[in-house]
CSV table of C-alpha atoms in Angstrom, one decimal:
chain,number,residue,atom,x,y,z
R,1,UNK,CA,-106.9,-116.5,83.9
R,2,UNK,CA,-106.8,-115.9,87.6
R,3,UNK,CA,-109.4,-112.9,88.6
R,4,UNK,CA,-108.3,-110.4,91.6
R,5,UNK,CA,-110.9,-108.3,93.0
R,6,UNK,CA,-109.7,-105.8,95.6
R,7,UNK,CA,-112.0,-104.3,98.3
R,8,UNK,CA,-111.1,-101.0,97.7
R,9,UNK,CA,-110.1,-99.4,101.4
R,10,UNK,CA,-113.1,-98.8,103.4
R,11,UNK,CA,-115.1,-100.6,101.4
R,12,UNK,CA,-116.1,-104.5,101.6
R,13,UNK,CA,-114.1,-106.3,103.7
R,14,UNK,CA,-110.9,-103.9,104.3
R,15,UNK,CA,-110.0,-101.2,106.8
R,16,UNK,CA,-113.0,-98.7,107.2
R,17,UNK,CA,-111.7,-95.3,108.4
R,18,UNK,CA,-114.0,-93.3,110.0
R,19,UNK,CA,-113.4,-89.6,109.0
R,20,UNK,CA,-113.8,-89.1,105.2
R,21,UNK,CA,-110.2,-86.7,105.7
R,22,UNK,CA,-108.6,-90.6,105.7
R,23,UNK,CA,-109.6,-90.8,102.1
R,24,UNK,CA,-108.0,-89.2,99.0
R,25,UNK,CA,-107.7,-89.6,95.2
R,26,UNK,CA,-103.9,-90.1,95.4
R,27,UNK,CA,-104.4,-92.7,98.5
R,28,UNK,CA,-106.4,-94.7,96.9
R,29,UNK,CA,-104.4,-94.7,94.3
R,30,UNK,CA,-101.4,-95.2,96.0
R,31,UNK,CA,-103.5,-97.8,97.8
R,32,UNK,CA,-104.0,-99.9,95.4
R,33,UNK,CA,-100.5,-99.3,94.0
R,34,UNK,CA,-99.1,-101.1,97.0
R,35,UNK,CA,-101.8,-104.1,97.2
R,36,UNK,CA,-101.9,-105.1,93.3
R,37,UNK,CA,-98.3,-104.4,91.7
R,38,UNK,CA,-96.1,-103.3,95.1
R,39,UNK,CA,-97.2,-106.5,97.0
R,40,UNK,CA,-99.2,-109.0,95.2
R,41,UNK,CA,-96.4,-108.0,92.0
R,42,UNK,CA,-98.8,-108.9,89.4
R,43,UNK,CA,-98.1,-108.0,86.1
R,44,UNK,CA,-93.9,-107.9,86.4
R,45,UNK,CA,-92.7,-110.3,83.9
R,46,UNK,CA,-92.8,-113.7,86.2
R,47,UNK,CA,-95.7,-113.7,86.9
R,48,UNK,CA,-97.6,-113.7,83.9
R,49,UNK,CA,-100.2,-110.9,81.4
R,50,UNK,CA,-102.3,-108.7,83.0
R,51,UNK,CA,-105.4,-107.2,82.0
R,52,UNK,CA,-107.3,-103.8,84.0
R,53,UNK,CA,-110.7,-104.5,83.9
R,54,UNK,CA,-111.8,-101.0,85.7
R,55,UNK,CA,-114.9,-100.1,85.9
R,56,UNK,CA,-116.7,-96.1,87.3
R,57,UNK,CA,-113.8,-96.4,90.6
R,58,UNK,CA,-112.2,-99.4,89.9
R,59,UNK,CA,-111.4,-97.4,86.0
R,60,UNK,CA,-110.4,-93.7,88.1
R,61,UNK,CA,-107.1,-95.4,89.9
R,62,UNK,CA,-106.9,-98.8,87.8
R,63,UNK,CA,-107.1,-96.1,84.3
R,64,UNK,CA,-104.0,-93.9,86.1
R,65,UNK,CA,-101.7,-97.1,87.4
R,66,UNK,CA,-102.5,-97.9,83.2
R,67,UNK,CA,-100.5,-94.6,83.0
R,68,UNK,CA,-97.8,-94.3,85.8
R,69,UNK,CA,-96.8,-97.7,84.9
R,70,UNK,CA,-97.1,-99.1,81.3
R,71,UNK,CA,-94.7,-101.8,81.9
R,72,UNK,CA,-96.7,-103.5,84.5
R,73,UNK,CA,-100.2,-104.1,81.9
R,74,UNK,CA,-101.1,-106.0,79.0
R,75,UNK,CA,-104.2,-104.6,78.6
R,76,UNK,CA,-107.4,-103.0,79.8
R,77,UNK,CA,-111.0,-103.4,79.4
R,78,UNK,CA,-113.0,-100.0,80.6
R,79,UNK,CA,-116.6,-100.0,81.0
R,80,UNK,CA,-117.7,-97.2,82.4
R,81,UNK,CA,-116.1,-95.7,84.0
R,82,UNK,CA,-114.0,-92.8,82.3
R,83,UNK,CA,-111.1,-89.9,84.2
R,84,UNK,CA,-112.5,-86.5,84.9
R,85,UNK,CA,-109.1,-84.0,85.2
R,86,UNK,CA,-113.0,-81.3,86.0
R,87,UNK,CA,-112.0,-79.0,82.7
R,88,UNK,CA,-116.0,-81.0,81.4
R,89,UNK,CA,-118.5,-80.7,83.4
R,90,UNK,CA,-120.2,-84.0,85.2
R,91,UNK,CA,-124.1,-84.5,84.2
R,92,UNK,CA,-126.6,-82.8,86.1
R,93,UNK,CA,-127.6,-86.7,87.3
R,94,UNK,CA,-123.9,-87.1,88.8
R,95,UNK,CA,-124.8,-84.1,90.8
R,96,UNK,CA,-127.3,-84.9,91.9
R,97,UNK,CA,-126.5,-87.8,92.8
R,98,UNK,CA,-123.6,-86.3,94.9
R,99,UNK,CA,-126.5,-84.5,97.1
R,100,UNK,CA,-128.5,-87.3,98.0
R,101,UNK,CA,-124.3,-89.2,99.4
R,102,UNK,CA,-124.0,-85.5,100.4
R,103,UNK,CA,-126.7,-85.0,102.6
R,104,UNK,CA,-128.6,-88.1,103.9
R,105,UNK,CA,-128.7,-88.3,107.1
R,106,UNK,CA,-128.2,-92.4,106.6
R,107,UNK,CA,-127.4,-93.8,103.9
R,108,UNK,CA,-128.2,-96.4,102.4
R,109,UNK,CA,-124.9,-98.2,100.1
R,110,UNK,CA,-127.6,-100.7,98.5
R,111,UNK,CA,-130.9,-98.8,97.1
R,112,UNK,CA,-127.7,-96.8,95.5
R,113,UNK,CA,-126.3,-98.8,94.1
R,114,UNK,CA,-130.0,-100.3,92.9
R,115,UNK,CA,-130.9,-97.2,91.3
R,116,UNK,CA,-127.6,-97.2,89.4
R,117,UNK,CA,-129.2,-100.2,87.3
R,118,UNK,CA,-131.3,-100.7,84.8
R,119,UNK,CA,-132.6,-103.8,85.3
R,120,UNK,CA,-133.3,-104.0,88.9
R,121,UNK,CA,-131.5,-105.5,92.0
R,122,UNK,CA,-132.5,-107.5,93.8
R,123,UNK,CA,-133.7,-108.5,97.9
R,124,UNK,CA,-130.9,-110.2,98.5
R,125,UNK,CA,-127.2,-108.7,96.3
R,126,UNK,CA,-129.2,-104.8,97.9
R,127,UNK,CA,-128.2,-106.4,101.7
R,128,UNK,CA,-124.6,-107.7,100.3
R,129,UNK,CA,-123.8,-104.4,99.5
R,130,UNK,CA,-125.3,-103.0,103.0
R,131,UNK,CA,-123.7,-106.1,104.8
R,132,UNK,CA,-120.0,-104.4,105.9
R,133,UNK,CA,-121.7,-100.8,107.1
R,134,UNK,CA,-123.1,-101.7,109.7
R,135,UNK,CA,-123.0,-97.7,111.8
R,136,UNK,CA,-123.6,-95.0,109.9
R,137,UNK,CA,-119.8,-94.2,111.2
R,138,UNK,CA,-118.6,-97.2,109.1
R,139,UNK,CA,-119.7,-95.7,105.6
R,140,UNK,CA,-117.0,-92.2,105.3
R,141,UNK,CA,-115.5,-94.4,102.0
R,142,UNK,CA,-118.7,-94.1,100.4
R,143,UNK,CA,-119.6,-90.5,102.0
R,144,UNK,CA,-116.6,-88.9,100.6
R,145,UNK,CA,-115.6,-91.2,97.6
R,146,UNK,CA,-117.9,-88.9,95.3
R,147,UNK,CA,-116.2,-85.8,96.7
R,148,UNK,CA,-113.0,-87.6,95.3
R,149,UNK,CA,-114.0,-86.7,91.6
R,150,UNK,CA,-112.4,-83.8,90.2
R,151,UNK,CA,-115.0,-81.8,89.4
R,152,UNK,CA,-113.1,-78.2,88.4
R,153,UNK,CA,-108.9,-77.6,87.2
R,154,UNK,CA,-107.8,-77.3,90.3
R,155,UNK,CA,-108.7,-80.0,92.0
R,156,UNK,CA,-106.0,-81.6,93.8
R,157,UNK,CA,-106.1,-84.3,91.3
R,158,UNK,CA,-106.2,-82.3,88.3
R,159,UNK,CA,-101.9,-82.8,87.1
R,160,UNK,CA,-102.0,-86.0,87.9
R,161,UNK,CA,-105.5,-87.3,85.4
R,162,UNK,CA,-104.0,-84.7,83.0
R,163,UNK,CA,-100.8,-87.1,82.8
R,164,UNK,CA,-102.7,-89.9,83.1
R,165,UNK,CA,-104.6,-88.8,79.9
R,166,UNK,CA,-101.3,-88.0,77.9
R,167,UNK,CA,-99.9,-91.4,78.3
R,168,UNK,CA,-102.7,-93.1,77.5
R,169,UNK,CA,-103.0,-91.1,74.4
R,170,UNK,CA,-99.0,-93.1,74.5
R,171,UNK,CA,-100.9,-96.8,74.9
R,172,UNK,CA,-100.6,-99.4,72.1
R,173,UNK,CA,-101.6,-101.9,73.0
R,174,UNK,CA,-105.2,-103.6,73.5
R,175,UNK,CA,-108.0,-101.1,75.1
R,176,UNK,CA,-111.1,-102.4,75.0
R,177,UNK,CA,-114.5,-99.8,76.1
R,178,UNK,CA,-116.9,-101.5,77.8
R,179,UNK,CA,-120.2,-100.3,78.6
R,180,UNK,CA,-123.7,-100.1,79.2
R,181,UNK,CA,-126.6,-98.4,77.0
R,182,UNK,CA,-128.2,-96.8,79.7
R,183,UNK,CA,-126.0,-95.5,81.6
R,184,UNK,CA,-126.5,-91.6,82.7
R,185,UNK,CA,-123.2,-90.8,83.9
R,186,UNK,CA,-120.2,-92.2,81.7
R,187,UNK,CA,-121.6,-93.1,79.0
R,188,UNK,CA,-120.5,-90.5,76.9
R,189,UNK,CA,-116.6,-91.4,78.0
R,190,UNK,CA,-116.7,-94.2,75.5
R,191,UNK,CA,-116.1,-92.9,72.8
R,192,UNK,CA,-113.7,-90.5,74.0
R,193,UNK,CA,-111.1,-93.4,75.4
R,194,UNK,CA,-112.3,-95.3,71.5
R,195,UNK,CA,-111.0,-91.9,70.1
R,196,UNK,CA,-108.1,-90.8,72.1
R,197,UNK,CA,-106.7,-94.5,73.0
R,198,UNK,CA,-104.4,-95.9,70.2
R,199,UNK,CA,-104.5,-99.4,71.3
R,200,UNK,CA,-108.9,-98.8,71.2
R,201,UNK,CA,-108.5,-97.3,67.9
R,202,UNK,CA,-110.2,-99.8,64.8
R,203,UNK,CA,-112.0,-102.2,67.6
R,204,UNK,CA,-114.6,-102.9,67.8
R,205,UNK,CA,-116.2,-102.2,71.8
R,206,UNK,CA,-119.6,-104.1,72.5
R,207,UNK,CA,-122.1,-101.8,74.3
R,208,UNK,CA,-125.0,-103.5,76.5
R,209,UNK,CA,-128.0,-104.0,76.3
R,210,UNK,CA,-130.5,-102.6,79.5
R,211,UNK,CA,-127.4,-102.4,81.7
R,212,UNK,CA,-127.1,-99.3,83.7
R,213,UNK,CA,-124.0,-97.7,85.5
R,214,UNK,CA,-123.5,-100.5,87.6
R,215,UNK,CA,-123.4,-103.2,84.8
R,216,UNK,CA,-121.4,-105.4,86.1
R,217,UNK,CA,-125.3,-106.1,88.5
R,218,UNK,CA,-127.0,-105.6,85.5
R,219,UNK,CA,-125.0,-108.0,82.5
R,220,UNK,CA,-122.8,-109.8,84.3
R,221,UNK,CA,-122.6,-112.7,82.6
R,222,UNK,CA,-122.7,-110.4,79.4
R,223,UNK,CA,-119.4,-108.4,80.5
R,224,UNK,CA,-118.0,-111.3,81.9
R,225,UNK,CA,-117.9,-113.3,78.6
R,226,UNK,CA,-116.8,-109.4,76.3
R,227,UNK,CA,-114.3,-110.4,79.0
R,228,UNK,CA,-113.1,-113.4,78.6
R,229,UNK,CA,-112.9,-113.8,75.3
R,230,UNK,CA,-110.8,-110.6,75.0
R,231,UNK,CA,-108.0,-112.0,76.7
R,232,UNK,CA,-108.4,-115.2,75.0
R,233,UNK,CA,-107.6,-114.3,71.6
R,234,UNK,CA,-106.1,-109.9,71.7
R,235,UNK,CA,-102.3,-110.3,72.2
R,236,UNK,CA,-100.6,-108.1,71.8
């Protein structure tokens, strides 16, 4: 079993475009498609099975790729994520988060991640989240991403996301939700996905205890066991 964890452009060790205008939802979908499907060739018949584990933007981007290239993916795990279209308003806590990012003179990335954890985040891990962003100029990606989430029906990405919902409504391959029990931002999406995606219906979907929005930090080992068991035991 191989795990491929791509950086989003503007995050981690990737290139850091210095203008928020360099970022759009569609560009991130296209960048990820080029890396994962075109350059790495994952999911091709000679490359073995491909499972998506998408959390937060990993789902906003990854579910689009699944919907647009269903033949390349074997199964899906959606973890604290969704596919917003702007037809339903975002929860108030999300608007507070967006405003905090937009208004911050100094964007404390590590602290923002810690605020989305139910079990806390130690100083060393927070420092690791801060490390890729030595200057405010380098934080164009983190600053831009909240504003790219479709929040109104006329958003530039709304139609593509609606089309993705329609495609996921036909997805019959294995689909699992693994959400934390303490995420006020995306928690409501778990039952929506479970009802909408045929591959999720009738499946036992785990809820991870004491896990906030960033459940990979709160409950990383538990999430890893869930995903590994799903890959090993559930076949299309």
